[in-house]
Short mmCIF file of C-alpha atoms in Angstrom, two decimals:
data_model
loop_
_atom_site.label_atom_id
_atom_site.label_comp_id
_atom_site.label_asym_id
_atom_site.label_seq_id
_atom_site.Cartn_x
_atom_site.Cartn_y
_atom_site.Cartn_z
CA MET S 261 96.10 12.97 -50.83
CA MET S 262 97.85 15.75 -52.63
CA HIS S 263 97.84 19.22 -50.89
CA TYR S 264 96.62 22.29 -52.58
CA ARG S 265 95.39 25.61 -51.69
CA GLU S 266 92.75 27.62 -53.32
CA ILE S 267 91.84 31.27 -53.11
CA LYS S 268 88.55 32.30 -54.76
CA ASN S 269 87.58 35.43 -56.21
CA GLU S 270 83.91 35.82 -56.27
CA ASN S 271 84.20 38.52 -59.56
CA SER S 272 86.10 35.72 -61.55
CA ASN S 273 85.43 32.83 -63.16
CA GLU S 274 88.95 32.29 -64.48
CA TRP S 275 91.95 30.07 -62.84
CA VAL S 276 95.49 30.29 -62.75
CA VAL S 277 96.86 27.22 -61.44
CA PHE S 278 100.38 27.57 -59.62
CA LEU S 279 102.92 24.61 -59.97
CA HIS S 280 106.34 24.96 -58.32
CA GLY S 281 109.89 23.75 -59.66
CA LEU S 282 111.86 21.11 -57.87
CA CYS S 283 112.87 22.21 -54.82
CA GLY S 284 110.17 24.24 -53.85
CA ASN S 285 106.60 24.11 -52.86
CA SER S 286 103.49 25.93 -53.14
CA ALA S 287 104.96 28.96 -50.62
CA MET S 288 107.40 29.87 -53.31
CA TRP S 289 104.11 31.97 -54.98
CA ASN S 290 103.01 33.97 -51.84
CA LYS S 291 104.40 37.12 -53.26
CA GLN S 292 102.33 36.79 -56.63
CA ILE S 293 99.45 35.91 -54.73
CA PHE S 294 98.38 39.49 -53.87
CA ALA S 295 98.12 40.45 -57.86
CA PHE S 296 96.92 37.45 -59.28
CA LYS S 297 94.12 37.16 -56.76
CA LYS S 298 92.57 40.73 -57.69
CA LYS S 299 91.72 39.39 -60.96
CA TYR S 300 91.90 35.21 -60.76
CA ASN S 301 90.69 32.43 -58.84
CA LEU S 302 93.99 30.41 -57.80
CA LEU S 303 94.65 27.14 -57.08
CA LEU S 304 98.10 26.62 -55.57
CA ILE S 305 99.35 22.71 -55.57
CA ASP S 306 102.37 21.16 -53.40
CA LEU S 307 103.74 18.47 -55.99
CA PRO S 308 104.66 15.06 -54.62
CA SER S 309 107.18 14.88 -51.89
CA HIS S 310 107.02 18.52 -51.57
CA GLY S 311 105.24 20.78 -48.59
CA GLY S 312 102.01 19.04 -47.33
CA SER S 313 102.23 16.49 -50.21
CA GLU S 314 105.05 14.56 -48.58
CA ASN S 315 103.90 11.40 -48.49
CA VAL S 316 101.80 11.42 -51.45
CA ILE S 317 104.27 9.48 -54.14
CA THR S 318 104.01 5.86 -52.03
CA GLU S 319 100.44 6.63 -51.49
CA TYR S 320 99.49 7.27 -55.10
CA ASN S 321 102.50 5.13 -56.59
CA ILE S 322 103.71 7.47 -58.51
CA LYS S 323 106.07 6.82 -61.24
CA SER S 324 106.03 9.46 -63.84
CA LEU S 325 105.35 12.88 -65.05
CA SER S 326 102.17 11.16 -66.42
CA ASP S 327 100.78 10.03 -63.05
CA MET S 328 101.49 13.53 -61.38
CA ALA S 329 99.39 15.08 -64.33
CA THR S 330 96.75 12.78 -63.66
CA ILE S 331 96.68 13.55 -60.36
CA ILE S 332 96.38 17.43 -61.09
CA ILE S 333 94.00 16.58 -63.64
CA ASN S 334 91.94 14.78 -61.06
CA ILE S 335 92.19 17.73 -58.27
CA LEU S 336 90.91 20.04 -61.36
CA ASP S 337 88.09 17.81 -62.42
CA GLY S 338 86.83 17.47 -58.51
CA LEU S 339 86.56 21.19 -57.91
CA HIS S 340 84.68 21.64 -61.41
CA ILE S 341 87.42 23.90 -62.96
CA GLU S 342 87.21 23.39 -66.83
CA LYS S 343 89.97 25.52 -67.46
CA ALA S 344 92.70 27.29 -66.38
CA HIS S 345 96.34 29.32 -66.92
CA PHE S 346 99.21 27.13 -65.54
CA ALA S 347 102.08 29.08 -63.72
#
């Protein structure tokens, strides 16, 4: 299962989804969380083979960016997030 962390802001309906680069994980966003959580709900996702999502490539048979995008969309759908900003 793809690892992610939610940080909710009770006063906001807007979401920011944080996706890290190739050699990182969602912890790279720790310094930005303080500022963003004041206005937005946050979703920090560890992409396959990173952070808490170490075994996801074999679990989901991910072969392309499209496969990864589908998993991210499934996470958003499962959390009932209809639209979001991406960082």
